[in-house]
Coordinates of C-alpha atoms in Angstrom, one line a residue:
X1 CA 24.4 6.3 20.3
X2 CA 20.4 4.9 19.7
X3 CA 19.0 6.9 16.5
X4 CA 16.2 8.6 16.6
X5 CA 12.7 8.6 14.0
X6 CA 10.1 11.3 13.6
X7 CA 8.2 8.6 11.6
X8 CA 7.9 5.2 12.6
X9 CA 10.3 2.7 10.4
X10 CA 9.0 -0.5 11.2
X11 CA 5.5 0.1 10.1
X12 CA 5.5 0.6 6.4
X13 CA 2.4 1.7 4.8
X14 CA 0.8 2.9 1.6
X15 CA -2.0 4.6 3.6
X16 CA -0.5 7.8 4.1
X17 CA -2.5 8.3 7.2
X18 CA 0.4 5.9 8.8
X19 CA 2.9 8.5 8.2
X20 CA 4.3 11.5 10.4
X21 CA 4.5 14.1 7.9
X22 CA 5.2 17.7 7.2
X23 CA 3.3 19.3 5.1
X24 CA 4.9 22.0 2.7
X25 CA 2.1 23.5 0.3
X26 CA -1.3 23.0 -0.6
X27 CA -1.6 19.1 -1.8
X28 CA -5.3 19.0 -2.0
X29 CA -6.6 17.6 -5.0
X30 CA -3.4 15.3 -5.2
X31 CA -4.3 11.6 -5.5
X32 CA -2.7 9.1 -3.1
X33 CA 0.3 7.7 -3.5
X34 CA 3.0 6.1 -1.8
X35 CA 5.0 8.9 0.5
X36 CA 9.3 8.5 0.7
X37 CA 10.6 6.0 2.2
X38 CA 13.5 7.5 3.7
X39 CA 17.3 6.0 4.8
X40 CA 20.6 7.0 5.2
X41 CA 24.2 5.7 6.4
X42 CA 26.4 7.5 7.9
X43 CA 30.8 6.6 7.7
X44 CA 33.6 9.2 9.0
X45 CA 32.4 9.3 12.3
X46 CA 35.7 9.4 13.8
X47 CA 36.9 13.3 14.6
X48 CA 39.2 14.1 12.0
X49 CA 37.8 12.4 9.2
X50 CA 35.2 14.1 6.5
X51 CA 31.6 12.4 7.2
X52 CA 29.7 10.7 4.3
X53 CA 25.7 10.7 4.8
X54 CA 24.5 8.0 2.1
X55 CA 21.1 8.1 0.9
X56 CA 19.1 5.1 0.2
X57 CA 15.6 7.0 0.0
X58 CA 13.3 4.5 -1.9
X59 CA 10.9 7.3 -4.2
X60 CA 12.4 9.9 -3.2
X61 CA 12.5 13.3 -6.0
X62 CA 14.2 16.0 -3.7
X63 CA 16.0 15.9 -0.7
X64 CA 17.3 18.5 2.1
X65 CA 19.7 17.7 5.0
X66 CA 20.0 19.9 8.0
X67 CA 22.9 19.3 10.4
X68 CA 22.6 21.0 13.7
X69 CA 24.5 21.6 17.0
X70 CA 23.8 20.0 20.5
X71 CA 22.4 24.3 20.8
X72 CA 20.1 23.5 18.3
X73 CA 22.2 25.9 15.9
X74 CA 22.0 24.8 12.1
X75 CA 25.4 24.6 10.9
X76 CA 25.3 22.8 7.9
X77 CA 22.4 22.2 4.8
X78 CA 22.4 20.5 1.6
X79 CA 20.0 19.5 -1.2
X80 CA 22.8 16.9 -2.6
X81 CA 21.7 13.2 -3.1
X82 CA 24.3 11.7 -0.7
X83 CA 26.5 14.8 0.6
X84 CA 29.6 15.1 2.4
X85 CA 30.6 17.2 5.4
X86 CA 33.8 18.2 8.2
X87 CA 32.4 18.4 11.6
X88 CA 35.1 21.2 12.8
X89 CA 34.2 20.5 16.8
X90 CA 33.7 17.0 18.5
X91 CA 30.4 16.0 20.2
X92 CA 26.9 15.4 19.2
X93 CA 24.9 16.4 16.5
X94 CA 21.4 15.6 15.1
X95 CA 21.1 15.0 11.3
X96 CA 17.7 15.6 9.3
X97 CA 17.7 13.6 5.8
X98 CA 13.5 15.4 4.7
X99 CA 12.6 13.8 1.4
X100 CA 9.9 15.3 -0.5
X101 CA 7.6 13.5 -3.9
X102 CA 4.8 15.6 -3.3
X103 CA 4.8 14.1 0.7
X104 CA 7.6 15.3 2.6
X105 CA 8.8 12.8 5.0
X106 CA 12.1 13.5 7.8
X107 CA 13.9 11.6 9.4
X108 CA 16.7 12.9 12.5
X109 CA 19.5 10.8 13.6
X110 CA 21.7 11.8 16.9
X111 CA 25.8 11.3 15.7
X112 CA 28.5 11.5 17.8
X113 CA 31.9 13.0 16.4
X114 CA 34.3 11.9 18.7
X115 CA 37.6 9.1 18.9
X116 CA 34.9 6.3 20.7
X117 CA 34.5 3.2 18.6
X118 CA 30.8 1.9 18.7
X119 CA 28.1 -0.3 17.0
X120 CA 24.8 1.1 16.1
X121 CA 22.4 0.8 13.3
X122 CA 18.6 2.0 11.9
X123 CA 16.7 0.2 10.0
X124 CA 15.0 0.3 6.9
X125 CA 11.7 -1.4 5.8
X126 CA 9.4 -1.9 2.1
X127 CA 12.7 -2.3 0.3
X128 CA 13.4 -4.5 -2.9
X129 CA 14.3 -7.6 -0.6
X130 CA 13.1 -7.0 2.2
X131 CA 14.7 -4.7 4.9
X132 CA 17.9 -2.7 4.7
X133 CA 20.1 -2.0 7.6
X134 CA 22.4 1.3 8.1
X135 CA 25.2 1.8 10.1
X136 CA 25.6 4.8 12.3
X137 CA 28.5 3.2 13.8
X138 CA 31.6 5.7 15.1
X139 CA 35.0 5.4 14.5
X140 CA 34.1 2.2 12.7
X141 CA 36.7 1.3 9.6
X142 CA 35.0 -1.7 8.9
X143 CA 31.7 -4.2 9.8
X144 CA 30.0 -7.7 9.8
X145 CA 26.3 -8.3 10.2
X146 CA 25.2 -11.3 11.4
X147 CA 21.9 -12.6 10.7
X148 CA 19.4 -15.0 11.4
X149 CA 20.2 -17.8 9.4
X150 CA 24.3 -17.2 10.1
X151 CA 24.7 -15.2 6.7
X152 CA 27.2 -12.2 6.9
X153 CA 27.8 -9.2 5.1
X154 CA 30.6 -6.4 5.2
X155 CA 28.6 -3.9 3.8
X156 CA 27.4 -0.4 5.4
X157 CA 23.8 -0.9 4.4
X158 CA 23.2 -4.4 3.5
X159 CA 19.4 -5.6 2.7
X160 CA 17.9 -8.8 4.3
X161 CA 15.1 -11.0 3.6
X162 CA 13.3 -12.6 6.6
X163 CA 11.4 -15.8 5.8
X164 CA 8.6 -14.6 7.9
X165 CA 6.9 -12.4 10.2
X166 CA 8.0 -12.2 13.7
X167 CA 10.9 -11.0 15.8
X168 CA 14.8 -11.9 15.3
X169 CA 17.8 -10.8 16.3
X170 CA 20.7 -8.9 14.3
X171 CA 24.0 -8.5 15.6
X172 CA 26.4 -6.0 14.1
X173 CA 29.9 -5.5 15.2
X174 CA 32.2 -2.5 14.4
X175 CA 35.8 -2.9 13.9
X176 CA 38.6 -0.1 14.1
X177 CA 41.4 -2.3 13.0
X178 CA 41.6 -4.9 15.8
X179 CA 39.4 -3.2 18.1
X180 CA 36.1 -4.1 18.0
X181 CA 32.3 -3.1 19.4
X182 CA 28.9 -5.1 19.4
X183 CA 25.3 -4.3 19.1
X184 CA 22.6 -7.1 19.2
X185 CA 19.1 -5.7 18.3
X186 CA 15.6 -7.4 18.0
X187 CA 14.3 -6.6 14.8
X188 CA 10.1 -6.6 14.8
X189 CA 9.6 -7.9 11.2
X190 CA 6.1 -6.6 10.2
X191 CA 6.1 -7.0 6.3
X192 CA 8.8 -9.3 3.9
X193 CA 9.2 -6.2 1.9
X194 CA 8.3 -5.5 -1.7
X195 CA 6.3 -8.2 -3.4
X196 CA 7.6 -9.8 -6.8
X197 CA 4.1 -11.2 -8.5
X198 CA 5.8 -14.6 -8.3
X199 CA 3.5 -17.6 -8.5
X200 CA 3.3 -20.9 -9.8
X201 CA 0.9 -23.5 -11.0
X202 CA 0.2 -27.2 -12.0
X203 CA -2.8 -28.4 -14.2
X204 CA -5.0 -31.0 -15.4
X205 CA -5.7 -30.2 -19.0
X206 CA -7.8 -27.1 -18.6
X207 CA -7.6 -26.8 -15.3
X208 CA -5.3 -25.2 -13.8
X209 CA -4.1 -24.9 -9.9
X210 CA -2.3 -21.5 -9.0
X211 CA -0.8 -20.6 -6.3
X212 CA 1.3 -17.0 -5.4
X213 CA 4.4 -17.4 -3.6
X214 CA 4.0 -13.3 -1.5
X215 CA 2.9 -14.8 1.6
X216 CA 2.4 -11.0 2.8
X217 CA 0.1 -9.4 0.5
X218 CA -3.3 -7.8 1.0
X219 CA -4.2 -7.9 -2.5
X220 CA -4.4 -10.4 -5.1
X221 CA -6.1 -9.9 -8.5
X222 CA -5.6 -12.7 -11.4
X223 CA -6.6 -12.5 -14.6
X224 CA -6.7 -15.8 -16.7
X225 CA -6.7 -14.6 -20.2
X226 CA -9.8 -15.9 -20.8
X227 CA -12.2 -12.2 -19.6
X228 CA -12.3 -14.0 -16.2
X229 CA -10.4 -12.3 -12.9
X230 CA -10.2 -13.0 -9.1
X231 CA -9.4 -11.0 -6.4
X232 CA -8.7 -12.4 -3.1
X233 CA -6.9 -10.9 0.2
X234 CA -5.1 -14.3 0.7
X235 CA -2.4 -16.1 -0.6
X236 CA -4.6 -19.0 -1.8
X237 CA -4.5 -21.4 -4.5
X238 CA -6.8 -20.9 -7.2
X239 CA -8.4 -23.0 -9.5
X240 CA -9.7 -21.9 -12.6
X241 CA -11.2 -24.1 -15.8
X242 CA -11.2 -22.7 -19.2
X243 CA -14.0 -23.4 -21.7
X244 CA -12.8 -25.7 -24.6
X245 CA -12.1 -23.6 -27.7
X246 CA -11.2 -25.0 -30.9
X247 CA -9.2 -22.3 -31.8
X248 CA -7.2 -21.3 -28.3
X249 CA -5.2 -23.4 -26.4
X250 CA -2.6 -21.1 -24.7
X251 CA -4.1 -18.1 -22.3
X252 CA -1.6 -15.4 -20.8
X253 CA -2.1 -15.6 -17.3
X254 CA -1.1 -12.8 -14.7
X255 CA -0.8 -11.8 -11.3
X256 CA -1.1 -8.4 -9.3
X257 CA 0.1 -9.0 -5.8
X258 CA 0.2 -5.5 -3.4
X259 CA 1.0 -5.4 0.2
X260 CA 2.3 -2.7 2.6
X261 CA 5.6 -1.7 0.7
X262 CA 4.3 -1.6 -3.0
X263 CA 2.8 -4.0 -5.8
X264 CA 4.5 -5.8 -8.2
X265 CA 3.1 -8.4 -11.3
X266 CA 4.1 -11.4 -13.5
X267 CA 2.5 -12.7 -16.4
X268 CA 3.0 -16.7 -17.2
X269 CA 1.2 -18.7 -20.5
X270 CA -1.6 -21.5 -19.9
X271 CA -1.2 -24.2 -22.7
X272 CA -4.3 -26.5 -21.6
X273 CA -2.9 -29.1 -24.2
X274 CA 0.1 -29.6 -21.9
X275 CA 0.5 -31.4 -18.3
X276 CA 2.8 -29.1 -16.3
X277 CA 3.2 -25.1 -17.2
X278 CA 5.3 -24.0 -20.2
X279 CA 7.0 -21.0 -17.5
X280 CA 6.6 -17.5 -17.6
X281 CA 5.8 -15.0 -21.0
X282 CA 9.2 -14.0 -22.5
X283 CA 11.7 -12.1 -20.5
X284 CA 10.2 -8.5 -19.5
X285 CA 11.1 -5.3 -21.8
X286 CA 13.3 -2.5 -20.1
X287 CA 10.6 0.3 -20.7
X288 CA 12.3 3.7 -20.8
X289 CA 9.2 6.6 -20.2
X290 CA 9.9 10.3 -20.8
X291 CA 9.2 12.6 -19.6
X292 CA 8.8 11.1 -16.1
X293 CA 7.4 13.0 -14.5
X294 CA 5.0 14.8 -16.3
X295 CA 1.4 16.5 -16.5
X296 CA 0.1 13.3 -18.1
X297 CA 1.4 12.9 -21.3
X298 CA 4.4 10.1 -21.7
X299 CA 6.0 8.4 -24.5
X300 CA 7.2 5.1 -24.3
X301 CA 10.4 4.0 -25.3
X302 CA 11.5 -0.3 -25.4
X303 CA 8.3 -1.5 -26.7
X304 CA 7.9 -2.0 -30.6
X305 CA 6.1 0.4 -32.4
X306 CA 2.6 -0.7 -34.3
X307 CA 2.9 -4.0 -32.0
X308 CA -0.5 -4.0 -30.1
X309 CA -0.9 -4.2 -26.4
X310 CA -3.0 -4.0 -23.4
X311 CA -2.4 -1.5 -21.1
X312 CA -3.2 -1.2 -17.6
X313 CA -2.2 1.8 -14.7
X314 CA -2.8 0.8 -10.7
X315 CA -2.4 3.2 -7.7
X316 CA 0.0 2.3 -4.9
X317 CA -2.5 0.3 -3.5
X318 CA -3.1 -2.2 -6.1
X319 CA -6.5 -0.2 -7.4
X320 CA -6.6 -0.4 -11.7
X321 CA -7.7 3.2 -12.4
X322 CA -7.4 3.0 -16.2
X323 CA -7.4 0.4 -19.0
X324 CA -6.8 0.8 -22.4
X325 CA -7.9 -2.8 -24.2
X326 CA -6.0 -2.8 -26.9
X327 CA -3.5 0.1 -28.4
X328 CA -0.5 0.1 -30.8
X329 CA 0.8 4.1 -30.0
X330 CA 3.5 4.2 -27.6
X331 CA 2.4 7.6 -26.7
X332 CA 0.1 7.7 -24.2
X333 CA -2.5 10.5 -22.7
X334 CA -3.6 10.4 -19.1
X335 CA -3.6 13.8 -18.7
X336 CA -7.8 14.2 -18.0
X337 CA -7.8 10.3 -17.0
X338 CA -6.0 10.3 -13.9
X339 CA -5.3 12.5 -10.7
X340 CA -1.7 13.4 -10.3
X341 CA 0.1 11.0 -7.9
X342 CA 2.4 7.8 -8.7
X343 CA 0.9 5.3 -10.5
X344 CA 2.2 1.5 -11.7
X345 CA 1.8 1.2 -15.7
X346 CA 1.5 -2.3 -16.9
X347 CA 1.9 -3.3 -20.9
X348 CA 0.9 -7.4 -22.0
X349 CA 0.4 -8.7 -25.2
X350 CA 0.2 -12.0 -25.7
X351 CA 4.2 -12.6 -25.4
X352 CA 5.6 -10.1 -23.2
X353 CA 5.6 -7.5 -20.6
X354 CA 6.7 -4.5 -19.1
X355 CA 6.5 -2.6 -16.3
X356 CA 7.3 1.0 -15.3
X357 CA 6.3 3.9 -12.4
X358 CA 4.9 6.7 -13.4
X359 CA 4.3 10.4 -11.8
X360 CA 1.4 12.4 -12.8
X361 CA 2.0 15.9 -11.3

């Protein structure tokens, strides 16, 4: 049994024009942001058995299912996370997973309750890495996917990275015990899924050569450590010569990288008095920030107190809508800087960094 979308899975966006939504409420004066990206499995299929909806909703705040008859009779809601339910009657039924951060975005799938083993699966997109696939198989006890390079998984919702754009094939087959049922799909990859900021360089005393490794991003803005920044909309190499200073040698350098599922950045150090690069700033600082969400005002918790740093928020679109050069309070006020929505808050200082999302209601 094919699932069925009310918004269109395959093309990820941030512009929320790209979206099917249903709008609940008054959200004028609400700044963009990214809306849910929703996703569920689905196991118990078999008559009989309890059914399990999973929810893998990437930002996701609240959540409502709606299960209803082939009659179109509701007979079953929750606002659980990843709730369970006995379908009573075999047949078909159509199950809404509507996930709401401000956007609401549904999603429907048509599941058959029945004692028929078969293979099917939705998809996923803009996930962590890459693209995430769900089984909606029935009567299924177990499963392998089968992907393009020949790796395998047993999992219900596994998560794949394609190398590239294009189209591929994914096979999935559904066992009950040594029965078995196949379903061979081409996949239409349109992004690689959430970038990682990743890049690398060489140099030639102070010059140096970098280069990102997100081949899929729209945005790309460096910042050398030296006042100087770039922004391109390609994943080009870069070459960037410092100005000899008798009294710095080593400049914190950092990418921004944003693309159709998110934005993501790293931060590596430039010592122009070596040959190859000395590898990225020390490892990143688990940044707790409370309360999340809030009207503006957050507190930050991981990041030493009195140790100076340079903070920086972006939209989901890779836009910097507020810097703060240099500041040593981990409590922060945003609340007449910013327009509610979800932001990306970036903290450097010369060593380190730390990342976090943010909601501004």
């Amino acid at each position: 049994m094919k699932a069925k979308y009310t918004f269109l899975l395959l093309a990820c966006t941030l512009s929320l024009s790209s979206y099917v939504f249903r709008h609940d409420g008054d959200n004028s004066g609400v700044a963009p942001h990214s809306p849910p990206n929703p996703a569920f499995s689905v196991s118990g299929l078999c008559f009989g058995d309890t059914t399990h909806f999973e929810n893998y909703t990437i930002l996701g705040f609240n959540y409502m299912w709606t299960v209803t008859n082939i009659n179109g009779d509701t007979i079953f809601t929750s606002d659980s996370i990843s709730p369970s339910y006995y379908f009573d009657t075999p047949g078909t039924y159509t199950v809404e997973l509507m996930a709401d951060n401000g956007h609401v975005v549904a999603i429907t799938s048509d599941l058959t309750i029945g004692d028929s083993l078969y293979a099917d699966f939705a998809i996923q997109t803009c996930t962590s890495n890459g693209m995430r696939f769900t089984t909606r198989s029935g009567c299924a006890d177990h499963y392998q996917w089968i992907f393009p390079d020949g790796s395998t998984s047993d999992l219900p919702a596994p998560e794949y990275k394609f190398d590239s754009l294009g189209t591929y094939a994914v096979q999935l087959i559904a066992y009950n015990g040594s029965a078995s049922d196949t379903l061979t799909r081409s996949i239409l990859v349109e992004d690689l899924g959430i970038p990682t900021g990743e890049f690398t360089y060489t140099q030639s005393k102070r010059t140096g050569y970098f280069t990102p490794l997100d081949k899929d991003g729209q945005h790309y803005y460096w910042e050398f450590g030296d006042g100087t920044s770039i922004d391109t909309t390609a994943p080009v190499t870069i070459t960037h010569t410092y100005l000899e200073d008798d009294d710095i040698f080593t400049y914190p350098v950092s990418l921004l990288v944003s693309n159709k599922c998110g934005l993501a950045s790293k931060q590596k150090m430039f010592d122009e008095t070596q040959t190859t690069s000395i590898g990225e700033v020390s490892s990143e600082i688990t940044l707790c920030v409370f309360p999340n969400p809030s009207e503006g005002m957050f507190t930050i918790n991981g990041w030493k107190e009195n140790q100076s740093f340079h903070i920086r928020i972006f939209d989901l679109e890779g836009r910097m809508v507020f810097e703060n050069a240099r500041q040593s309070s981990t409590n922060i006020d945003l609340k007449h800087s910013i327009a509610p929505g979800i932001y990306y808050l970036q903290m450097t200082s010369d060593t380190r960094q730390a990342h976090a999302r943010i909601l501004i209601r």
